[in-house]
CSV table of C-alpha atoms and ligand atoms in Angstrom, one decimal:
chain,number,residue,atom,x,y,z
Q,848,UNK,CA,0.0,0.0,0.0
Q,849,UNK,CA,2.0,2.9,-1.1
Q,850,UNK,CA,-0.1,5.5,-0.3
Q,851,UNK,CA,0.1,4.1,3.5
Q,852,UNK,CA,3.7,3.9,3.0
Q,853,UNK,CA,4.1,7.7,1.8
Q,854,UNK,CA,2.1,8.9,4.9
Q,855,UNK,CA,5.2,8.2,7.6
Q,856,UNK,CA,7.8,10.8,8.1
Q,857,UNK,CA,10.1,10.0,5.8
Q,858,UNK,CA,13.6,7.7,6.9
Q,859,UNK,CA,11.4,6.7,9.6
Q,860,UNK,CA,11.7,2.9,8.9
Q,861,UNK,CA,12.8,0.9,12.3
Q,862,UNK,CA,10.1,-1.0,13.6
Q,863,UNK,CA,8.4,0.4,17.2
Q,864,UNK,CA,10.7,-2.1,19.1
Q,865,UNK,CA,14.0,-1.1,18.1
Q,866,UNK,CA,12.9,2.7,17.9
Q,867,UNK,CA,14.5,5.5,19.8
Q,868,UNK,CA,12.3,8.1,18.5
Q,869,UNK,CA,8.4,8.2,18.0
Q,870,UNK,CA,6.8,10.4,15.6
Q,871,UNK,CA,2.5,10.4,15.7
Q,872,UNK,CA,0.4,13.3,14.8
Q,873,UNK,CA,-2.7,14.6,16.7
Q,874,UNK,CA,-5.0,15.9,13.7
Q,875,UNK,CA,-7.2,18.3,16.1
Q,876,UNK,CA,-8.5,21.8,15.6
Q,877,UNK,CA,-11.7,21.4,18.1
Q,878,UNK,CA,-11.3,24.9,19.6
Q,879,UNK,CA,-10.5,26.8,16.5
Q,880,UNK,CA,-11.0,30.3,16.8
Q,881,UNK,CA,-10.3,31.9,13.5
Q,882,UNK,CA,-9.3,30.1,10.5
Q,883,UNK,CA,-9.9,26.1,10.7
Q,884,UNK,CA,-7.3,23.1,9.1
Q,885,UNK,CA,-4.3,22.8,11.5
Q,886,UNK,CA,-6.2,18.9,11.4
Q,887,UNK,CA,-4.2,18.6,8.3
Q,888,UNK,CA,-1.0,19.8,9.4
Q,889,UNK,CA,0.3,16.6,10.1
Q,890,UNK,CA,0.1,15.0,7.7
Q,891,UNK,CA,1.2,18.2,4.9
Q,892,UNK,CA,4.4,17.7,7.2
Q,893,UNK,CA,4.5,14.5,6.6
Q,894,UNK,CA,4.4,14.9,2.6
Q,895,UNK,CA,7.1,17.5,3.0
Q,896,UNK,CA,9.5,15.4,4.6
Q,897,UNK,CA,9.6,13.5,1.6
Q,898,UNK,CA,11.3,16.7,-0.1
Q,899,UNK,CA,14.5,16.4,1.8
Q,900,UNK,CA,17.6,14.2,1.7
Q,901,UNK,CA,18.3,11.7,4.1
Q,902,UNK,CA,21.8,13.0,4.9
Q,903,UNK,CA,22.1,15.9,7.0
Q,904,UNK,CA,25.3,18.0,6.2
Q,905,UNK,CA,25.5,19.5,9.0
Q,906,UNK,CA,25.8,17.0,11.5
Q,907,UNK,CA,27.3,14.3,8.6
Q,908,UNK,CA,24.4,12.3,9.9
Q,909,UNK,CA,21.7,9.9,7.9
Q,910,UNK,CA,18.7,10.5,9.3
Q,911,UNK,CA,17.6,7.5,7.5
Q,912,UNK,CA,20.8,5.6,10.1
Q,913,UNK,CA,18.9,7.3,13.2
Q,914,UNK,CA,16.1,4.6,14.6
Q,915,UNK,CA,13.0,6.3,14.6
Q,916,UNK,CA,9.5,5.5,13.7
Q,917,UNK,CA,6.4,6.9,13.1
Q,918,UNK,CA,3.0,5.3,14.1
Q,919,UNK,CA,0.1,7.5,12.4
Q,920,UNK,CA,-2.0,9.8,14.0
Q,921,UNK,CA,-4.1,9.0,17.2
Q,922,UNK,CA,-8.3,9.3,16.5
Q,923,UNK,CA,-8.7,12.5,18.5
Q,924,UNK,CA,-12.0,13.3,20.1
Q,925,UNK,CA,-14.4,16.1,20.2
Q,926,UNK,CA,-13.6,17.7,23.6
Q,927,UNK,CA,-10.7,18.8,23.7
Q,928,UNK,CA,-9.9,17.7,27.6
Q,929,UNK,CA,-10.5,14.3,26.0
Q,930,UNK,CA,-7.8,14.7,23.6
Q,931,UNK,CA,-5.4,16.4,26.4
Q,932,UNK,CA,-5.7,12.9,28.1
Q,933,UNK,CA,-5.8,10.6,25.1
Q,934,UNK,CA,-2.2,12.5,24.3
Q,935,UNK,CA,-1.2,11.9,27.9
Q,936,UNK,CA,-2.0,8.4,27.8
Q,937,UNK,CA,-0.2,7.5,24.2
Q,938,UNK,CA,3.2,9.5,25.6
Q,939,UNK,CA,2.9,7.9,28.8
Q,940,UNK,CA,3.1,4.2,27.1
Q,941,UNK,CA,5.9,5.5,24.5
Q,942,UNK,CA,8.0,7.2,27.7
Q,943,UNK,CA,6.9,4.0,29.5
Q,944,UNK,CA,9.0,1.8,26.6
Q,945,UNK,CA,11.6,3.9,27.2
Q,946,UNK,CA,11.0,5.8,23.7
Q,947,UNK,CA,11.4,9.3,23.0
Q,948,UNK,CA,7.9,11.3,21.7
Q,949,UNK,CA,7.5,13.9,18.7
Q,950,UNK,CA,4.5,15.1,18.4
Q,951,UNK,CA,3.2,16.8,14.9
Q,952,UNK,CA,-0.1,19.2,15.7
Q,953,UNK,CA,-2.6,19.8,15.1
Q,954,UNK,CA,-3.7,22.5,17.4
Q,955,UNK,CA,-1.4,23.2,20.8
Q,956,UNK,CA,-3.9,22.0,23.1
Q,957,UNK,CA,-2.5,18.1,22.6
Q,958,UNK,CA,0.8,19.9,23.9
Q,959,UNK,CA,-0.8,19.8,27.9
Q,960,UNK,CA,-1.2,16.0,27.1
Q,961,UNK,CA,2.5,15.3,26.2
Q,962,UNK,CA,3.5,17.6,29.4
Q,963,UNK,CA,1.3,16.0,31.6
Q,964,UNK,CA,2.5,12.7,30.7
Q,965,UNK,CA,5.9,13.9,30.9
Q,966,UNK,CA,6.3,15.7,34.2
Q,967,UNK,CA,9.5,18.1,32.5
Q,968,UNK,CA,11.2,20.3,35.0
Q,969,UNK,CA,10.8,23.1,32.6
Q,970,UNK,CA,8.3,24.1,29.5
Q,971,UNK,CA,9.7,26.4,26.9
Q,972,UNK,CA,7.9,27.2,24.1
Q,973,UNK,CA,7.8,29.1,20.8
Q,974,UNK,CA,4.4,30.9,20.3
Q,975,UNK,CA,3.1,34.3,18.7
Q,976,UNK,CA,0.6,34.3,21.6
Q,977,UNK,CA,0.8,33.8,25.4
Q,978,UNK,CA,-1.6,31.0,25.7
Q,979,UNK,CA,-2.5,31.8,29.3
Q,980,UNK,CA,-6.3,32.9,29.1
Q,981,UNK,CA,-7.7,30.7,32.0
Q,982,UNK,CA,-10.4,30.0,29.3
Q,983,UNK,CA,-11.2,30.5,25.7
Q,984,UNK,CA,-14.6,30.0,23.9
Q,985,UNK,CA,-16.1,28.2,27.0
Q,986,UNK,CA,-13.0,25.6,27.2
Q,987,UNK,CA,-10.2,25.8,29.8
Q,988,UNK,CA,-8.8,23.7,26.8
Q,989,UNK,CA,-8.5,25.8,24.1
Q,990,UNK,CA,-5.6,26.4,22.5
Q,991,UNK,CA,-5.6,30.1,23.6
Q,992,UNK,CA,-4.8,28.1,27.0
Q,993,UNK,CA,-1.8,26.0,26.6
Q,994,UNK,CA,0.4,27.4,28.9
Q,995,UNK,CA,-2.1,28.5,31.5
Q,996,UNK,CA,-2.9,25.0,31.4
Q,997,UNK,CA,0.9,23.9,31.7
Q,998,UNK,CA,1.8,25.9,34.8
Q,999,UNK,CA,-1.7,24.2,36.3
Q,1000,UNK,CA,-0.4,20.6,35.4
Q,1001,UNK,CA,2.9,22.3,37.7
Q,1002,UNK,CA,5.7,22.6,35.3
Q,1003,UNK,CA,8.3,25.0,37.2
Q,1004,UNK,CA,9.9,26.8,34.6
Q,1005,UNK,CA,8.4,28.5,32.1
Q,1006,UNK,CA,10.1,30.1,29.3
Q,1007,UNK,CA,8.0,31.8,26.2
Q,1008,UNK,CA,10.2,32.9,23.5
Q,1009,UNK,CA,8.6,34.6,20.1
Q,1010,UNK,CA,5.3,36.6,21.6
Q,1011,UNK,CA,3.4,39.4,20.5
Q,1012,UNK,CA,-0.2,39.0,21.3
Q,1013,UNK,CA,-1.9,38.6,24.5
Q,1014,UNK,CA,-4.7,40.3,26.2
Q,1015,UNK,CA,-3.5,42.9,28.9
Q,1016,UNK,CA,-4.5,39.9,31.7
Q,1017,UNK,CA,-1.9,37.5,30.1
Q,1018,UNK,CA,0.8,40.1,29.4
Q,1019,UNK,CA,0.4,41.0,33.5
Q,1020,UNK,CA,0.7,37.2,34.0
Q,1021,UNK,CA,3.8,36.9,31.9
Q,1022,UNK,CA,5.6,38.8,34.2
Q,1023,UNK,CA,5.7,36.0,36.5
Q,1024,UNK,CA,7.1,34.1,34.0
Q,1025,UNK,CA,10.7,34.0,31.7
Q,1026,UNK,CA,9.1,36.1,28.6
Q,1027,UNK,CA,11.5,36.6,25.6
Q,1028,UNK,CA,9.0,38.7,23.3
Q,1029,UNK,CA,9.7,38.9,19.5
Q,1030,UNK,CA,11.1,42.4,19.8
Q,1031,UNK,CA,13.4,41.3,22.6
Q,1032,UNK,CA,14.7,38.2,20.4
Q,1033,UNK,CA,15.2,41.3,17.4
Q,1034,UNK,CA,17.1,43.3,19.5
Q,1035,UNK,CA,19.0,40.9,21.1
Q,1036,UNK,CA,19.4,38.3,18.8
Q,1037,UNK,CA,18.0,34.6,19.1
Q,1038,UNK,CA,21.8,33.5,20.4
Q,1039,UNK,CA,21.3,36.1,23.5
Q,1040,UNK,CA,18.1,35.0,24.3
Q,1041,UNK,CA,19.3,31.0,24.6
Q,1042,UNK,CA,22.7,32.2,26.4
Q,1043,UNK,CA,20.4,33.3,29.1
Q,1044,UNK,CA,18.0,30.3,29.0
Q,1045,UNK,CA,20.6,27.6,29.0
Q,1046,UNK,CA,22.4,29.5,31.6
Q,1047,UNK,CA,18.8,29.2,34.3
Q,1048,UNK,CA,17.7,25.8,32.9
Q,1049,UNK,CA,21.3,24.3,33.8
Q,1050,UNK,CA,20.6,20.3,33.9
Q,1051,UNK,CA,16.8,20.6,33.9
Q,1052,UNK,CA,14.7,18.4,32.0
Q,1053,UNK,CA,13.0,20.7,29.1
Q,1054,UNK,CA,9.6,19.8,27.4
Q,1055,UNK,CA,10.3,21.9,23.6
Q,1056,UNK,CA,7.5,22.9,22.2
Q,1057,UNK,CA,7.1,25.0,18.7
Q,1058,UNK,CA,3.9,26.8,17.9
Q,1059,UNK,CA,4.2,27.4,14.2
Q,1060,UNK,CA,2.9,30.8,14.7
Q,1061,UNK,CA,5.9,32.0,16.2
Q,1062,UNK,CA,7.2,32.7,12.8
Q,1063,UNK,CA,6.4,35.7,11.4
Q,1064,UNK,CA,3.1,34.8,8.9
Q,1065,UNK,CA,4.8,36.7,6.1
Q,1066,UNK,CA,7.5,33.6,6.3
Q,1067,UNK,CA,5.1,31.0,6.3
Q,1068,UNK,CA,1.4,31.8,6.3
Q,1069,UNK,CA,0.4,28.6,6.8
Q,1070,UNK,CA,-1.4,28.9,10.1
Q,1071,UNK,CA,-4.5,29.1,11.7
Q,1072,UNK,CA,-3.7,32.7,13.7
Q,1073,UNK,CA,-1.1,34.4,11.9
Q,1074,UNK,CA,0.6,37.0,13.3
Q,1075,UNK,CA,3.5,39.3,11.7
Q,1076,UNK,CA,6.4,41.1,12.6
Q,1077,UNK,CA,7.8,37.5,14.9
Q,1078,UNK,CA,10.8,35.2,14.8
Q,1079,UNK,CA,12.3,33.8,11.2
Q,1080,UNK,CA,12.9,30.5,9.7
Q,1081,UNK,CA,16.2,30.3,11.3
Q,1082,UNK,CA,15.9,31.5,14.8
Q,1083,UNK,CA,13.7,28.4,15.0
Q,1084,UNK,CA,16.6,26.3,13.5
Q,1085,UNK,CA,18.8,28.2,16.3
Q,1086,UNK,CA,16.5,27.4,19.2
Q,1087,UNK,CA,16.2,23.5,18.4
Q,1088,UNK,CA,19.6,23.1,17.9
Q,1089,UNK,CA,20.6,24.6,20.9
Q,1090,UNK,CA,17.6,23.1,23.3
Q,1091,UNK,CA,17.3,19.5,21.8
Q,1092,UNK,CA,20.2,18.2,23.9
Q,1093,UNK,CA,18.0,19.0,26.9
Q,1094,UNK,CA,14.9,17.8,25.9
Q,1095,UNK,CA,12.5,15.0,27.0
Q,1096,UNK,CA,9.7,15.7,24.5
Q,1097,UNK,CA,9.1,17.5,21.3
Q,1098,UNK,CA,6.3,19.2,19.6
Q,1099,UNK,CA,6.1,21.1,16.2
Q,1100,UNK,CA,2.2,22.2,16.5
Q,1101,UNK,CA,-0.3,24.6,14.6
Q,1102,UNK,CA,0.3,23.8,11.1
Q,1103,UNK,CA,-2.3,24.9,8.9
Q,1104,UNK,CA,-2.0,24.0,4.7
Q,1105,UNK,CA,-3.7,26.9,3.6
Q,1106,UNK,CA,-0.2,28.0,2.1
Q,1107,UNK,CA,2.8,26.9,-0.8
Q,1108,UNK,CA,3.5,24.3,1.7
Q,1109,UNK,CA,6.5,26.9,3.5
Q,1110,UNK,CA,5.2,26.2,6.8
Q,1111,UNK,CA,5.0,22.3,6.7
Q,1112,UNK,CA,8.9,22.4,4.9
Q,1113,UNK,CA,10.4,24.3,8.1
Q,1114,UNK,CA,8.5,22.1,9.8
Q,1115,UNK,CA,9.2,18.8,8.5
Q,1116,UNK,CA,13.5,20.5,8.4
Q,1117,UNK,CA,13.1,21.2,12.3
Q,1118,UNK,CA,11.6,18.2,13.2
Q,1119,UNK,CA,14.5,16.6,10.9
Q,1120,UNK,CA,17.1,18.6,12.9
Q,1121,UNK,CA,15.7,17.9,15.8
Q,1122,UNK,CA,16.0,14.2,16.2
Q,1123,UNK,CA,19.6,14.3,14.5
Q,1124,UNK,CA,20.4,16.7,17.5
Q,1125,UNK,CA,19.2,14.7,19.8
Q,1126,UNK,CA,20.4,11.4,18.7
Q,1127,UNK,CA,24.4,13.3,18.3
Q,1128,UNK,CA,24.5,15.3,21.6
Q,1129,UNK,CA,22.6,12.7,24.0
H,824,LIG,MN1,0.0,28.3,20.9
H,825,LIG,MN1,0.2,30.7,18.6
C-alpha cells in the first residue's frame, strides 16, 4: 500500500521495538478560533519530509541511520480535555518503553497532554501568543490556553520565546514568567536569548514545544492565527539546535496548509534537525 507507506515521516523505517524516536500526529483543531485546518497539518508535514535528503550535512548524519518510527496519527475526540488525556495516555506508554515522543499538531492543546505525561522540570515554548487565558470560547482547553494550562499541570519553569499577542490579563501574568517577546529576540538576537535560557535551565529536564505561529506569517502563512512582525525561519533552526540536547519531548504544533507548503517544509527540516540533534548530543 503505497499510499500508506508515503504517509510516515520519511527515513522513519525501524520498527516500534527497536525505535529510539516516535513520531504520531494529533489531527485536532476542536477549539478553533479563527481560520480552521491545523487537522491537516500533520500530515502536509508528513508529505514535505519526503522533499528532503536523508543526509544531513550538518551534522554528517543519515537520518535514515537514526532509529525512529512513526505510528500515524491517534483518532482524536471532540472535547478537547478528551484529547489532552488521550495524548497523555499514548506518551505515557511511548516514555513508558523507554521511547522518546514527537509530536506533529494539530492544534497546541494536545501539547498539555504530552507535558502531563511527561512531568518536565521546565516548559519552553515558541508561540506568537501567550496561551495563558484561564479559558477561551467556554474551554479551559482551548488552544488560547496551553500554557495556562501547563503551569496548572505544575511545570516549574516557564520560558515563552517569540510573543506578541496577548490580552493585557496574560501580558500582567507573563511577568511571572521567563518572557522573551519577539522584539526582545530582534534586539538581542536569538543566540542572547538562549545564552540566558541555557544558563537558568542548567541540567533541567526541558519539554520543547514550537507553535508554528511563532514565525512571522509573512515567512510561512500557513497557520490558523497568523501573526507578523515575529521570529524567522532560522531563529527556529537556532532554538532547536541549541535546546534539543535538553529535551525530553518534542512538539512542532499549529500547522495549517492553507499555504505553498512553507510552513509544513520548516516544519518537517526542524523536526529533521531535531531528532539528528538529539540522537548526536545525548
Ligand atoms: Mn500556541
Ligand atoms: Mn500561537
Amino acid at each position: 500500500m503505497h499510499q500508506l507507506k508515503r504517509y510516515h515521516f520519511a527515513d522513519a523505517e525501524t520498527v516500534y521495538g527497536d525505535a529510539r524516536y516516535v513520531i504520531f500526529g494529533v489531527p485536532y483543531d476542536g477549539t478553533t478560533s479563527f481560520r480552521p485546518g491545523t487537522r491537516f497539518g500533520p500530515h502536509s508535514i508528513r508529505e514535505m519530509s519526503y522533499n528532503f535528503e536523508a543526509y544531513e550535512p550538518q551534522s554528517g548524519i543519515d537520518l535514515s541511520d537514526v532509529p525512529f518510527t512513526d505510528i500515524g496519527d491517534l483518532e482524536p475526540a471532540r472535547a478537547p480535555d478528551k484529547v489532552v488525556e488521550q495524548v497523555a495516555d499514548l506518551v505515557g506508554v511511548i516514555r513508558g518503553d523507554g521511547k522518546f515522543p514527537i509530536m506533529l499538531g494539530g492544534e497546541h492543546t494536545a501539547t498539555v497532554g504530552a507535558v502531563r505525561a511527561l512531568s518536565p522540570k521546565c516548559y519552553i515554548v515558541c508561540d506568537a501568543h501567550l496561551d495563558l487565558r484561564e479559558e477561551l470560547d467556554g474551554t479551559a482547553y482551548s488552544h488560547g490556553c496551553v500554557t495556562r494550562r501547563i503551569i496548572d499541570e505544575g511545570v516549574r519553569d516557564i520560558f515563552i520565546v517569540g510573543a506578541r499577542s496577548g490580552s493585557r490579563d496574560e501580558f500582567a501574568r507573563a511577568e511571572h514568567l521567563n518572557l522573551f517577546t519577539a522584539d526582545d529576540v530582534r534586539r538581542r538576537g536569538i543566540a542572547g536569548v538562549l545564552r540566558e535560557i541555557t544558563d537558568e535551565i542548567g541540567d533541567d529536564s526541558v519539554y520543547l514545544s514550537i507553535d508554528a505561529d511563532a514565525i512571522d506569517c509573512c515567512a510561512t502563512p500557513g497557520l490558523g492565527t497568523p501573526e507578523p512582525f515575529g521570529l524567522a525561519p532560522l531563529d527556529i533552526r537556532e532554538v532547536v539546535r541549541t535546546l534539543a540536547p535538553h529535551a525530553v519531548g518534542f512538539d512542532y504544533v499549529e500547522v495549517c496548509p492553507v499555504d505553498a507548503g512553507q510552513t509544513a517544509a520548516v516544519a518537517a527540516q526542524v523536526v529533521r534537525e531535531f531528532i539528528v540533534l538529539h540522537w548526536m548530543k545525548t
